[in-house]
mmCIF file of C-alpha atoms and ligand atoms in Angstrom:
data_model
loop_
_atom_site.group_PDB
_atom_site.id
_atom_site.type_symbol
_atom_site.label_atom_id
_atom_site.label_comp_id
_atom_site.label_asym_id
_atom_site.label_seq_id
_atom_site.Cartn_x
_atom_site.Cartn_y
_atom_site.Cartn_z
ATOM 1 C CA MET A 12 -36.835 67.337 -38.463
ATOM 2 C CA ARG A 13 -38.060 70.681 -36.852
ATOM 3 C CA GLY A 14 -35.446 72.846 -38.908
ATOM 4 C CA MET A 15 -32.992 73.090 -35.730
ATOM 5 C CA ASP A 16 -29.967 71.648 -34.505
ATOM 6 C CA ILE A 17 -29.969 69.367 -30.920
ATOM 7 C CA LEU A 18 -26.586 68.056 -31.640
ATOM 8 C CA ALA A 19 -23.505 69.672 -32.480
ATOM 9 C CA ASP A 20 -21.867 66.254 -33.900
ATOM 10 C CA ALA A 21 -22.288 62.733 -33.531
ATOM 11 C CA PHE A 22 -19.161 60.294 -33.651
ATOM 12 C CA ALA A 23 -18.549 56.763 -33.598
ATOM 13 C CA VAL A 24 -15.633 55.478 -32.244
ATOM 14 C CA ASN A 25 -14.868 51.661 -32.228
ATOM 15 C CA THR A 26 -11.749 49.043 -32.120
ATOM 16 C CA ASP A 27 -13.610 47.143 -34.852
ATOM 17 C CA VAL A 28 -13.308 48.565 -38.717
ATOM 18 C CA ALA A 29 -16.838 45.713 -39.653
ATOM 19 C CA ASP A 30 -18.571 47.800 -36.518
ATOM 20 C CA LEU A 31 -17.314 51.099 -37.902
ATOM 21 C CA SER A 32 -18.757 50.160 -41.507
ATOM 22 C CA GLY A 33 -22.016 49.061 -40.738
ATOM 23 C CA LEU A 34 -23.383 52.521 -39.334
ATOM 24 C CA ARG A 35 -25.727 54.492 -41.492
ATOM 25 C CA THR A 36 -26.470 57.596 -39.984
ATOM 26 C CA ILE A 37 -22.631 58.817 -38.220
ATOM 27 C CA LYS A 38 -20.849 60.854 -41.112
ATOM 28 C CA ALA A 39 -18.689 58.688 -43.005
ATOM 29 C CA ASP A 40 -15.175 60.406 -42.810
ATOM 30 C CA TYR A 41 -12.481 58.878 -40.639
ATOM 31 C CA LYS A 42 -13.041 61.888 -38.062
ATOM 32 C CA HIS A 43 -16.384 61.061 -37.422
ATOM 33 C CA ARG A 44 -15.848 57.171 -37.390
ATOM 34 C CA ILE A 45 -12.992 56.809 -35.093
ATOM 35 C CA LEU A 46 -10.995 53.720 -35.494
ATOM 36 C CA ILE A 47 -8.801 53.467 -32.238
ATOM 37 C CA GLY A 48 -6.431 50.515 -31.728
ATOM 38 C CA GLY A 49 -6.174 49.452 -35.075
ATOM 39 C CA GLN A 50 -2.414 48.547 -34.653
ATOM 40 C CA ARG A 51 -3.131 46.614 -31.748
ATOM 41 C CA THR A 52 -6.253 44.445 -32.847
ATOM 42 C CA ASN A 53 -5.841 45.100 -36.655
ATOM 43 C CA GLY A 54 -9.176 46.554 -36.495
ATOM 44 C CA HIS A 55 -10.870 43.129 -34.989
ATOM 45 C CA GLY A 56 -12.209 44.671 -31.886
ATOM 46 C CA VAL A 57 -11.323 43.489 -28.399
ATOM 47 C CA GLY A 58 -13.091 40.329 -28.374
ATOM 48 C CA LYS A 59 -15.229 41.461 -25.287
ATOM 49 C CA ILE A 60 -11.976 41.777 -22.774
ATOM 50 C CA SER A 61 -12.818 45.443 -21.630
ATOM 51 C CA GLU A 62 -9.294 46.053 -20.200
ATOM 52 C CA LEU A 63 -8.305 46.131 -23.578
ATOM 53 C CA GLY A 64 -10.915 48.177 -24.416
ATOM 54 C CA ALA A 65 -10.124 50.837 -21.467
ATOM 55 C CA GLU A 66 -6.144 50.480 -22.337
ATOM 56 C CA ILE A 67 -6.232 51.547 -25.771
ATOM 57 C CA ALA A 68 -8.555 54.362 -24.973
ATOM 58 C CA ARG A 69 -6.281 55.587 -22.792
ATOM 59 C CA GLU A 70 -3.073 55.401 -25.538
ATOM 60 C CA GLU A 71 -5.677 57.107 -27.904
ATOM 61 C CA THR A 72 -7.946 59.875 -25.887
ATOM 62 C CA ASP A 73 -6.423 62.533 -28.092
ATOM 63 C CA LYS A 74 -7.223 61.074 -31.225
ATOM 64 C CA ILE A 75 -10.810 61.317 -30.141
ATOM 65 C CA ILE A 76 -10.655 64.889 -28.131
ATOM 66 C CA ASP A 77 -9.340 66.375 -31.811
ATOM 67 C CA SER A 78 -11.909 64.972 -33.723
ATOM 68 C CA LEU A 79 -14.621 66.765 -31.341
ATOM 69 C CA ARG A 80 -12.437 69.726 -31.495
ATOM 70 C CA ALA A 81 -12.886 69.897 -35.402
ATOM 71 C CA THR A 82 -16.485 70.406 -34.747
ATOM 72 C CA ASP A 83 -17.492 74.081 -35.287
ATOM 73 C CA ARG A 84 -19.884 74.332 -32.543
ATOM 74 C CA PHE A 85 -17.703 72.231 -30.179
ATOM 75 C CA TYR A 86 -17.723 75.377 -28.090
ATOM 76 C CA ASP A 87 -21.455 75.897 -27.991
ATOM 77 C CA THR A 88 -21.987 72.647 -26.623
ATOM 78 C CA ASP A 89 -24.120 72.588 -23.002
ATOM 79 C CA ALA A 90 -23.227 68.873 -22.440
ATOM 80 C CA PHE A 91 -21.565 65.603 -23.535
ATOM 81 C CA LEU A 92 -23.467 62.440 -24.060
ATOM 82 C CA VAL A 93 -21.114 59.198 -24.404
ATOM 83 C CA ILE A 94 -23.157 56.347 -25.314
ATOM 84 C CA ALA A 95 -21.956 52.386 -25.036
ATOM 85 C CA ALA A 96 -22.995 49.020 -24.109
ATOM 86 C CA ALA A 97 -21.705 47.810 -20.843
ATOM 87 C CA ALA A 98 -21.236 43.914 -21.996
ATOM 88 C CA GLY A 99 -18.688 44.764 -24.754
ATOM 89 C CA GLY A 100 -15.194 45.516 -24.825
ATOM 90 C CA THR A 101 -14.127 48.488 -26.742
ATOM 91 C CA GLY A 102 -17.084 50.592 -25.244
ATOM 92 C CA SER A 103 -17.340 49.471 -22.167
ATOM 93 C CA GLY A 104 -13.986 49.591 -21.478
ATOM 94 C CA SER A 105 -13.543 53.032 -22.881
ATOM 95 C CA ILE A 106 -16.947 54.802 -21.702
ATOM 96 C CA ALA A 107 -15.189 55.730 -18.367
ATOM 97 C CA VAL A 108 -11.760 56.570 -19.605
ATOM 98 C CA LEU A 109 -13.326 58.930 -22.057
ATOM 99 C CA THR A 110 -15.798 60.976 -19.547
ATOM 100 C CA GLN A 111 -12.935 60.888 -17.024
ATOM 101 C CA TYR A 112 -10.863 62.734 -19.607
ATOM 102 C CA LEU A 113 -13.505 64.766 -20.890
ATOM 103 C CA LYS A 114 -14.044 65.927 -17.237
ATOM 104 C CA GLU A 115 -10.796 66.679 -16.767
ATOM 105 C CA ARG A 116 -10.230 68.884 -19.611
ATOM 106 C CA TYR A 117 -13.672 70.664 -19.991
ATOM 107 C CA VAL A 118 -14.127 71.364 -16.334
ATOM 108 C CA GLY A 119 -17.465 72.824 -15.784
ATOM 109 C CA LYS A 120 -18.918 70.819 -18.982
ATOM 110 C CA PRO A 121 -21.315 67.889 -17.634
ATOM 111 C CA VAL A 122 -20.296 64.721 -18.844
ATOM 112 C CA TYR A 123 -23.452 62.100 -19.371
ATOM 113 C CA ASP A 124 -23.123 58.639 -20.052
ATOM 114 C CA VAL A 125 -25.673 56.600 -21.560
ATOM 115 C CA ILE A 126 -25.141 52.623 -20.886
ATOM 116 C CA VAL A 127 -27.042 49.823 -22.481
ATOM 117 C CA LEU A 128 -27.494 46.704 -20.218
ATOM 118 C CA PRO A 129 -27.509 43.453 -21.870
ATOM 119 C CA PHE A 130 -29.964 40.812 -23.034
ATOM 120 C CA ARG A 131 -30.482 38.300 -20.210
ATOM 121 C CA GLN A 132 -29.634 35.621 -22.776
ATOM 122 C CA GLU A 133 -25.986 37.251 -22.991
ATOM 123 C CA GLU A 134 -25.735 36.864 -19.188
ATOM 124 C CA THR A 135 -26.034 33.289 -18.995
ATOM 125 C CA THR A 136 -23.896 32.214 -22.276
ATOM 126 C CA GLU A 137 -20.871 34.001 -21.775
ATOM 127 C CA THR A 138 -19.112 34.570 -18.911
ATOM 128 C CA ARG A 139 -17.908 37.914 -19.536
ATOM 129 C CA THR A 140 -20.911 39.494 -19.381
ATOM 130 C CA ILE A 141 -21.754 40.171 -16.179
ATOM 131 C CA TYR A 142 -18.179 40.855 -15.131
ATOM 132 C CA ASN A 143 -17.952 43.527 -17.868
ATOM 133 C CA THR A 144 -20.904 45.394 -16.825
ATOM 134 C CA ALA A 145 -20.267 45.426 -13.447
ATOM 135 C CA MET A 146 -16.627 46.966 -14.043
ATOM 136 C CA CYS A 147 -18.119 49.527 -16.601
ATOM 137 C CA LEU A 148 -21.112 50.577 -14.512
ATOM 138 C CA LYS A 149 -18.905 51.033 -11.475
ATOM 139 C CA SER A 150 -16.082 53.112 -13.037
ATOM 140 C CA SER A 151 -19.105 55.148 -15.049
ATOM 141 C CA TYR A 152 -20.383 56.108 -11.834
ATOM 142 C CA LEU A 153 -17.113 57.036 -10.182
ATOM 143 C CA VAL A 154 -16.726 59.866 -12.949
ATOM 144 C CA ALA A 155 -19.733 60.361 -15.092
ATOM 145 C CA ASP A 156 -22.307 63.678 -14.010
ATOM 146 C CA ALA A 157 -25.150 61.164 -14.623
ATOM 147 C CA ILE A 158 -25.701 57.790 -16.021
ATOM 148 C CA PHE A 159 -28.856 56.981 -18.177
ATOM 149 C CA LEU A 160 -29.678 53.364 -18.142
ATOM 150 C CA ILE A 161 -31.478 51.412 -20.740
ATOM 151 C CA ASP A 162 -32.179 47.816 -20.092
ATOM 152 C CA ASN A 163 -32.108 45.926 -23.648
ATOM 153 C CA GLN A 164 -33.914 42.974 -21.601
ATOM 154 C CA ARG A 165 -36.918 45.729 -21.041
ATOM 155 C CA TYR A 166 -37.732 46.281 -24.705
ATOM 156 C CA VAL A 167 -37.070 42.519 -25.883
ATOM 157 C CA LYS A 168 -40.350 41.237 -27.351
ATOM 158 C CA LYS A 169 -41.013 37.803 -27.026
ATOM 159 C CA ASN A 170 -40.672 35.622 -30.045
ATOM 160 C CA SER A 171 -38.707 37.687 -32.270
ATOM 161 C CA SER A 172 -34.645 37.469 -32.117
ATOM 162 C CA ALA A 173 -32.264 39.830 -30.612
ATOM 163 C CA GLU A 174 -30.992 41.241 -34.117
ATOM 164 C CA SER A 175 -34.493 41.892 -35.626
ATOM 165 C CA ASN A 176 -35.375 43.702 -32.012
ATOM 166 C CA MET A 177 -32.537 45.930 -32.175
ATOM 167 C CA ALA A 178 -33.459 48.645 -34.711
ATOM 168 C CA ALA A 179 -36.830 49.237 -32.758
ATOM 169 C CA ILE A 180 -34.975 49.203 -29.510
ATOM 170 C CA ASN A 181 -32.633 51.684 -30.368
ATOM 171 C CA ALA A 182 -35.654 53.649 -31.749
ATOM 172 C CA ARG A 183 -37.064 53.447 -28.188
ATOM 173 C CA ALA A 184 -34.149 54.451 -26.358
ATOM 174 C CA VAL A 185 -33.611 57.386 -28.319
ATOM 175 C CA GLU A 186 -36.988 58.797 -28.937
ATOM 176 C CA PRO A 187 -37.699 60.700 -25.346
ATOM 177 C CA PHE A 188 -34.223 62.732 -25.938
ATOM 178 C CA PHE A 189 -36.264 64.189 -28.703
ATOM 179 C CA ASN A 190 -38.721 66.528 -27.292
ATOM 180 C CA LEU A 191 -36.229 67.188 -24.030
ATOM 181 C CA LEU A 192 -33.493 68.669 -26.431
ATOM 182 C CA CYS A 193 -35.510 70.173 -28.704
ATOM 183 C CA ALA A 194 -38.222 72.342 -25.842
ATOM 184 C CA GLY A 195 -35.319 74.542 -25.082
ATOM 185 C CA GLU A 196 -33.593 75.283 -28.476
ATOM 186 C CA GLU A 197 -36.666 76.776 -29.781
ATOM 187 C CA THR A 198 -36.823 80.301 -31.363
ATOM 188 C CA SER A 199 -40.260 80.373 -33.063
ATOM 189 C CA LYS A 200 -42.469 81.854 -30.395
ATOM 190 C CA ARG A 201 -45.165 79.708 -31.625
ATOM 191 C CA TYR A 202 -43.081 76.879 -30.262
ATOM 192 C CA VAL A 203 -42.070 78.043 -27.086
ATOM 193 C CA GLY A 204 -44.057 76.822 -23.668
ATOM 194 C CA ALA A 205 -45.493 78.749 -20.950
ATOM 195 C CA LYS A 206 -43.512 76.990 -18.911
ATOM 196 C CA THR A 207 -39.983 76.301 -20.898
ATOM 197 C CA LEU A 208 -37.934 73.488 -20.060
ATOM 198 C CA ASP A 209 -34.159 74.060 -21.270
ATOM 199 C CA ALA A 210 -30.880 72.747 -20.807
ATOM 200 C CA GLY A 211 -30.419 74.323 -17.564
ATOM 201 C CA ASP A 212 -33.511 72.228 -16.476
ATOM 202 C CA ILE A 213 -31.894 69.335 -17.850
ATOM 203 C CA ILE A 214 -28.621 69.804 -16.278
ATOM 204 C CA GLN A 215 -30.030 70.746 -12.644
ATOM 205 C CA THR A 216 -31.956 67.251 -13.034
ATOM 206 C CA LEU A 217 -29.085 64.804 -13.876
ATOM 207 C CA ALA A 218 -27.163 63.173 -11.254
ATOM 208 C CA GLY A 219 -25.774 59.808 -10.529
ATOM 209 C CA TRP A 220 -28.289 56.730 -11.906
ATOM 210 C CA THR A 221 -30.957 58.102 -14.199
ATOM 211 C CA VAL A 222 -33.825 56.256 -16.539
ATOM 212 C CA LEU A 223 -35.970 57.993 -18.757
ATOM 213 C CA GLY A 224 -39.277 57.174 -20.767
ATOM 214 C CA GLN A 225 -41.943 58.578 -22.895
ATOM 215 C CA GLY A 226 -45.803 57.937 -23.229
ATOM 216 C CA SER A 227 -47.912 59.133 -25.362
ATOM 217 C CA SER A 228 -51.871 59.690 -26.207
ATOM 218 C CA ARG A 229 -53.388 60.050 -29.188
ATOM 219 C CA LEU A 230 -55.648 63.045 -29.411
ATOM 220 C CA PRO A 231 -59.479 62.922 -31.442
ATOM 221 C CA ARG A 232 -58.824 65.449 -34.366
ATOM 222 C CA ARG A 233 -61.050 68.480 -34.483
ATOM 223 C CA LEU A 234 -63.482 69.777 -37.086
ATOM 224 C CA PRO A 235 -62.497 72.932 -38.295
ATOM 225 C CA LEU A 236 -65.725 74.443 -38.383
ATOM 226 C CA CYS A 237 -66.080 73.400 -34.253
ATOM 227 C CA GLY A 238 -64.088 76.592 -33.744
ATOM 228 C CA PRO A 239 -63.090 77.718 -30.016
ATOM 229 C CA LYS A 240 -66.549 76.378 -28.622
ATOM 230 C CA ARG A 241 -65.525 74.206 -26.309
ATOM 231 C CA ASP A 242 -67.253 72.344 -22.930
ATOM 232 C CA PHE A 243 -65.739 71.381 -20.242
ATOM 233 C CA ARG A 244 -65.905 67.527 -21.371
ATOM 234 C CA ASP A 245 -62.946 68.804 -24.132
ATOM 235 C CA LYS A 246 -60.799 70.062 -20.814
ATOM 236 C CA MET A 247 -61.224 66.658 -18.839
ATOM 237 C CA ASP A 248 -60.434 64.539 -21.504
ATOM 238 C CA GLU A 249 -56.985 66.325 -22.419
ATOM 239 C CA THR A 250 -55.978 66.154 -18.493
ATOM 240 C CA SER A 251 -56.798 62.712 -18.210
ATOM 241 C CA LYS A 252 -55.154 62.064 -21.639
ATOM 242 C CA ALA A 253 -52.352 63.722 -20.588
ATOM 243 C CA ALA A 254 -52.678 61.736 -17.258
ATOM 244 C CA HIS A 255 -52.742 58.524 -19.305
ATOM 245 C CA SER A 256 -49.564 59.568 -21.491
ATOM 246 C CA MET A 257 -47.379 59.784 -17.922
ATOM 247 C CA ASP A 258 -48.510 56.368 -16.856
ATOM 248 C CA GLU A 259 -47.202 55.137 -19.849
ATOM 249 C CA ALA A 260 -43.845 57.065 -19.448
ATOM 250 C CA ILE A 261 -43.561 55.566 -16.091
ATOM 251 C CA GLY A 262 -44.432 52.006 -16.957
ATOM 252 C CA GLU A 263 -42.079 52.144 -20.065
ATOM 253 C CA LEU A 264 -38.941 53.502 -18.518
ATOM 254 C CA SER A 265 -35.735 52.532 -19.842
ATOM 255 C CA LEU A 266 -34.781 50.101 -16.715
ATOM 256 C CA THR A 267 -37.328 49.043 -14.344
ATOM 257 C CA CYS A 268 -37.037 50.821 -11.210
ATOM 258 C CA GLU A 269 -38.941 52.111 -8.068
ATOM 259 C CA PRO A 270 -39.857 56.282 -8.679
ATOM 260 C CA LYS A 271 -39.849 56.493 -4.764
ATOM 261 C CA ASP A 272 -35.958 56.068 -4.727
ATOM 262 C CA ALA A 273 -35.437 59.452 -7.220
ATOM 263 C CA GLY A 274 -34.126 62.254 -5.851
ATOM 264 C CA ARG A 275 -34.615 64.542 -8.893
ATOM 265 C CA ALA A 276 -37.767 63.937 -11.585
ATOM 266 C CA LEU A 277 -38.285 65.947 -14.478
ATOM 267 C CA PHE A 278 -41.104 65.925 -16.851
ATOM 268 C CA LEU A 279 -42.247 67.560 -20.312
ATOM 269 C CA VAL A 280 -45.605 67.875 -22.235
ATOM 270 C CA THR A 281 -45.639 68.161 -25.393
ATOM 271 C CA GLY A 282 -48.858 68.601 -27.438
ATOM 272 C CA PRO A 283 -50.809 71.031 -30.076
ATOM 273 C CA PRO A 284 -50.598 74.623 -28.896
ATOM 274 C CA LYS A 285 -54.505 74.714 -28.361
ATOM 275 C CA GLU A 286 -54.547 71.679 -26.265
ATOM 276 C CA MET A 287 -51.772 72.733 -23.885
ATOM 277 C CA ARG A 288 -52.877 74.732 -20.491
ATOM 278 C CA MET A 289 -51.417 75.206 -16.992
ATOM 279 C CA GLU A 290 -53.843 72.923 -15.156
ATOM 280 C CA ILE A 291 -52.717 69.713 -17.118
ATOM 281 C CA ILE A 292 -48.873 70.714 -15.919
ATOM 282 C CA LYS A 293 -50.163 70.900 -12.450
ATOM 283 C CA GLN A 294 -52.048 67.715 -12.821
ATOM 284 C CA LEU A 295 -49.073 66.080 -13.915
ATOM 285 C CA GLY A 296 -46.662 67.654 -11.222
ATOM 286 C CA ASP A 297 -49.636 66.272 -8.767
ATOM 287 C CA ASN A 298 -49.588 62.494 -10.341
ATOM 288 C CA LEU A 299 -45.737 62.544 -10.381
ATOM 289 C CA ARG A 300 -45.539 63.768 -6.948
ATOM 290 C CA SER A 301 -47.536 60.950 -5.328
ATOM 291 C CA VAL A 302 -45.094 58.362 -6.995
ATOM 292 C CA ALA A 303 -41.978 59.953 -6.361
ATOM 293 C CA PRO A 304 -42.500 61.864 -3.222
ATOM 294 C CA ASP A 305 -39.303 62.570 -2.360
ATOM 295 C CA ALA A 306 -38.003 64.030 -5.945
ATOM 296 C CA LEU A 307 -37.301 67.611 -6.725
ATOM 297 C CA ILE A 308 -39.501 67.869 -9.779
ATOM 298 C CA ARG A 309 -38.895 69.810 -12.526
ATOM 299 C CA SER A 310 -41.677 70.655 -15.740
ATOM 300 C CA GLY A 311 -42.518 72.288 -18.810
ATOM 301 C CA ASP A 312 -44.828 72.532 -22.036
ATOM 302 C CA TYR A 313 -43.700 72.544 -25.210
ATOM 303 C CA PRO A 314 -46.385 73.524 -27.660
ATOM 304 C CA ARG A 315 -45.534 71.550 -30.601
ATOM 305 C CA GLY A 316 -46.995 68.796 -33.134
ATOM 306 C CA LYS A 317 -50.216 67.749 -33.942
ATOM 307 C CA GLY A 318 -52.450 64.571 -33.064
ATOM 308 C CA SER A 319 -50.648 63.431 -29.654
ATOM 309 C CA LEU A 320 -50.122 64.357 -26.387
ATOM 310 C CA ASP A 321 -46.844 63.286 -25.343
ATOM 311 C CA VAL A 322 -45.110 62.848 -21.889
ATOM 312 C CA THR A 323 -41.419 62.788 -21.479
ATOM 313 C CA ILE A 324 -40.026 62.133 -17.614
ATOM 314 C CA ILE A 325 -36.834 61.714 -16.574
ATOM 315 C CA LEU A 326 -35.945 60.058 -13.022
ATOM 316 C CA SER A 327 -32.789 60.672 -11.667
ATOM 317 C CA GLU A 328 -30.099 60.372 -8.656
ATOM 318 C CA ILE A 329 -32.245 57.171 -7.795
ATOM 319 C CA SER A 330 -30.995 55.722 -4.432
ATOM 320 C CA ASN A 331 -31.471 52.142 -4.819
ATOM 321 C CA VAL A 332 -31.474 50.197 -8.686
ATOM 322 C CA LYS A 333 -31.569 46.645 -7.843
ATOM 323 C CA LYS A 334 -30.570 45.651 -11.191
ATOM 324 C CA ILE A 335 -27.103 47.274 -10.913
ATOM 325 C CA THR A 336 -26.745 45.827 -7.117
ATOM 326 C CA ASP A 337 -27.222 42.869 -8.762
ATOM 327 C CA TYR A 338 -25.052 42.673 -11.171
ATOM 328 C CA PHE A 339 -22.181 44.240 -8.666
ATOM 329 C CA SER A 340 -23.066 40.959 -6.074
ATOM 330 C CA LYS A 341 -22.976 38.132 -8.906
ATOM 331 C CA ALA A 342 -19.659 39.924 -10.063
ATOM 332 C CA VAL A 343 -18.120 39.738 -6.427
ATOM 333 C CA ASP A 344 -19.176 36.095 -6.739
ATOM 334 C CA LEU A 345 -17.763 35.550 -10.385
ATOM 335 C CA ILE A 346 -14.415 37.059 -9.325
ATOM 336 C CA SER A 347 -13.970 35.011 -6.385
ATOM 337 C CA VAL A 348 -14.659 31.836 -8.533
ATOM 338 C CA MET A 349 -12.503 32.929 -10.866
ATOM 339 C CA LYS A 350 -9.807 33.368 -8.849
ATOM 340 C CA SER A 351 -10.283 29.906 -7.628
ATOM 341 C CA LYS A 352 -9.813 29.048 -11.282
ATOM 342 C CA ARG A 353 -8.494 30.187 -13.732
ATOM 343 C CA GLY A 354 -8.680 33.745 -14.351
ATOM 344 C CA LEU A 355 -10.830 35.804 -16.363
ATOM 345 C CA GLY A 356 -8.609 35.856 -19.730
ATOM 346 C CA TYR A 357 -6.438 38.655 -19.959
ATOM 347 C CA GLN A 358 -4.515 37.918 -16.852
ATOM 348 C CA SER A 359 -3.839 34.177 -18.098
ATOM 349 C CA ARG A 360 -0.077 35.038 -18.598
ATOM 350 C CA LYS A 361 0.082 34.604 -14.804
ATOM 351 C CA LEU A 362 -0.594 30.635 -15.553
ATOM 352 C CA GLU A 363 3.207 31.157 -17.496
ATOM 353 C CA GLU A 364 4.687 32.431 -14.238
ATOM 354 C CA THR A 365 3.711 29.247 -12.596
ATOM 355 C CA PHE A 366 5.738 26.728 -15.153
ATOM 356 C CA GLU A 367 8.519 29.156 -15.955
ATOM 357 C CA ASP A 368 11.101 27.218 -14.260
ATOM 358 C CA ILE A 369 10.220 24.000 -16.218
ATOM 359 C CA PRO A 370 12.850 23.540 -19.078
ATOM 360 C CA VAL A 371 11.316 23.576 -22.622
ATOM 361 C CA LEU A 372 12.302 20.852 -25.806
ATOM 362 C CA LEU A 373 11.802 23.322 -28.869
HETATM 363 N N1 GTP B 416 -29.625 48.244 -27.728
HETATM 364 C C1 GTP B 416 -28.627 48.102 -28.593
HETATM 365 N N2 GTP B 416 -27.784 47.384 -27.959
HETATM 366 C C2 GTP B 416 -26.538 46.988 -28.548
HETATM 367 C C3 GTP B 416 -26.718 47.188 -30.129
HETATM 368 N N3 GTP B 416 -25.451 46.803 -30.815
HETATM 369 C C4 GTP B 416 -24.852 46.148 -29.548
HETATM 370 N N4 GTP B 416 -25.586 46.220 -28.617
HETATM 371 C C5 GTP B 416 -25.426 45.520 -27.198
HETATM 372 O O1 GTP B 416 -23.993 45.706 -26.777
HETATM 373 C C6 GTP B 416 -23.442 44.567 -26.323
HETATM 374 C C7 GTP B 416 -22.175 44.422 -26.951
HETATM 375 O O2 GTP B 416 -21.670 45.035 -27.972
HETATM 376 P P1 GTP B 416 -20.690 45.052 -28.550
HETATM 377 O O3 GTP B 416 -21.240 45.558 -30.289
HETATM 378 O O4 GTP B 416 -19.731 43.697 -28.872
HETATM 379 O O5 GTP B 416 -19.559 45.797 -28.068
HETATM 380 P P2 GTP B 416 -18.369 46.960 -28.343
HETATM 381 O O6 GTP B 416 -18.121 48.093 -27.417
HETATM 382 O O7 GTP B 416 -18.194 46.736 -29.802
HETATM 383 O O8 GTP B 416 -17.207 45.826 -27.734
HETATM 384 P P3 GTP B 416 -16.065 44.484 -28.824
HETATM 385 O O9 GTP B 416 -16.992 44.022 -29.702
HETATM 386 O O10 GTP B 416 -15.966 43.366 -27.272
HETATM 387 O O11 GTP B 416 -14.897 45.241 -28.838
HETATM 388 C C8 GTP B 416 -24.152 43.560 -25.938
HETATM 389 O O12 GTP B 416 -24.769 43.354 -25.008
HETATM 390 C C9 GTP B 416 -25.631 43.675 -27.556
HETATM 391 O O13 GTP B 416 -26.559 43.247 -27.114
HETATM 392 C C10 GTP B 416 -27.435 48.119 -30.362
HETATM 393 O O14 GTP B 416 -27.428 48.849 -32.148
HETATM 394 N N5 GTP B 416 -28.557 48.250 -29.652
HETATM 395 MG MG1 MG B 417 -17.808 45.320 -31.239
#
């Protein structure tokens, strides 16, 4: 869209042939759509058993890494981004295993996880949801450099089904990454900001639990004949539009959390070169400081596009994420209930041990 590469390559990994077949934007060859555990699951997935997902990922990490390494620009990449849903079996079980492996093998290259949290309705209808989510979050937290949290429930629109929402949710979840990843890769002077935000700033900002969001304000169309003569009202207008975009970005974070709990933050203003001025950055910096007083704030401008002023925000190193702590405490409760009942499915063989000594008539 902007004539530059922000992704060295993109791959999909799953234990389910059907899931891999349904993709639209990942290249269709076997190096890009990587089937793992084919022999163990017959290509039918792990049925929400994330321990099995983890086991298969451990056995087949080499297959995944071989595909990554076959990419031309593999050694140019600044970081790895590993994306999975927390509630399923395959992604939930594999993400931490793969992250750990990448960290050990490519020392010094950051590995960021993106974890998608389930819809509320999935939590109430499927016991495994909470358990998988808690295991996935904890495991990832132990190995990833940072974890972007995306809450499906946050993006749900009332009165429409989860399925019809999915494409819209995905679009909204990835949107903030676009300007963030483009800003530092621009080579054309026209699009390089006064204060460029590049991969180094992003890497320095990311640590631990992380959320992101984007807000946008439309700018009025200027008539070409009006020329450069602009009065003070225009200037005021643009600063307040940028402030509005920032409010929206904070209101639309990928998971509800308290900005005051962030240890690091970053914002990027994207808009037409003519509208971009350092006062805007300064004003937004002050605004963000007032809601996130403890955060170390980085910022930048990206003079690109027309018609709107966009603000992208990352809040990172968040010390207290209520939704995550809730998952952990619910999982602990669940585990003690399950222990006293019948296990969580995967260890059901243990039950067989209890009737081992009874003779069978077959
Ligand atoms: N935002 C978003 N969430 C998704 C999408 N697809 C699935 N999910 C969510 O991801 C979770 C589990 O998805 P699955 O596709 O079953 O996960 P999996 O990793 O393939 O695991 P198994 O099917 O159990 O092997 C659920 O909470 C879904 O709501 C998607 O395209 N976008
Ligand atoms: Mg699946």
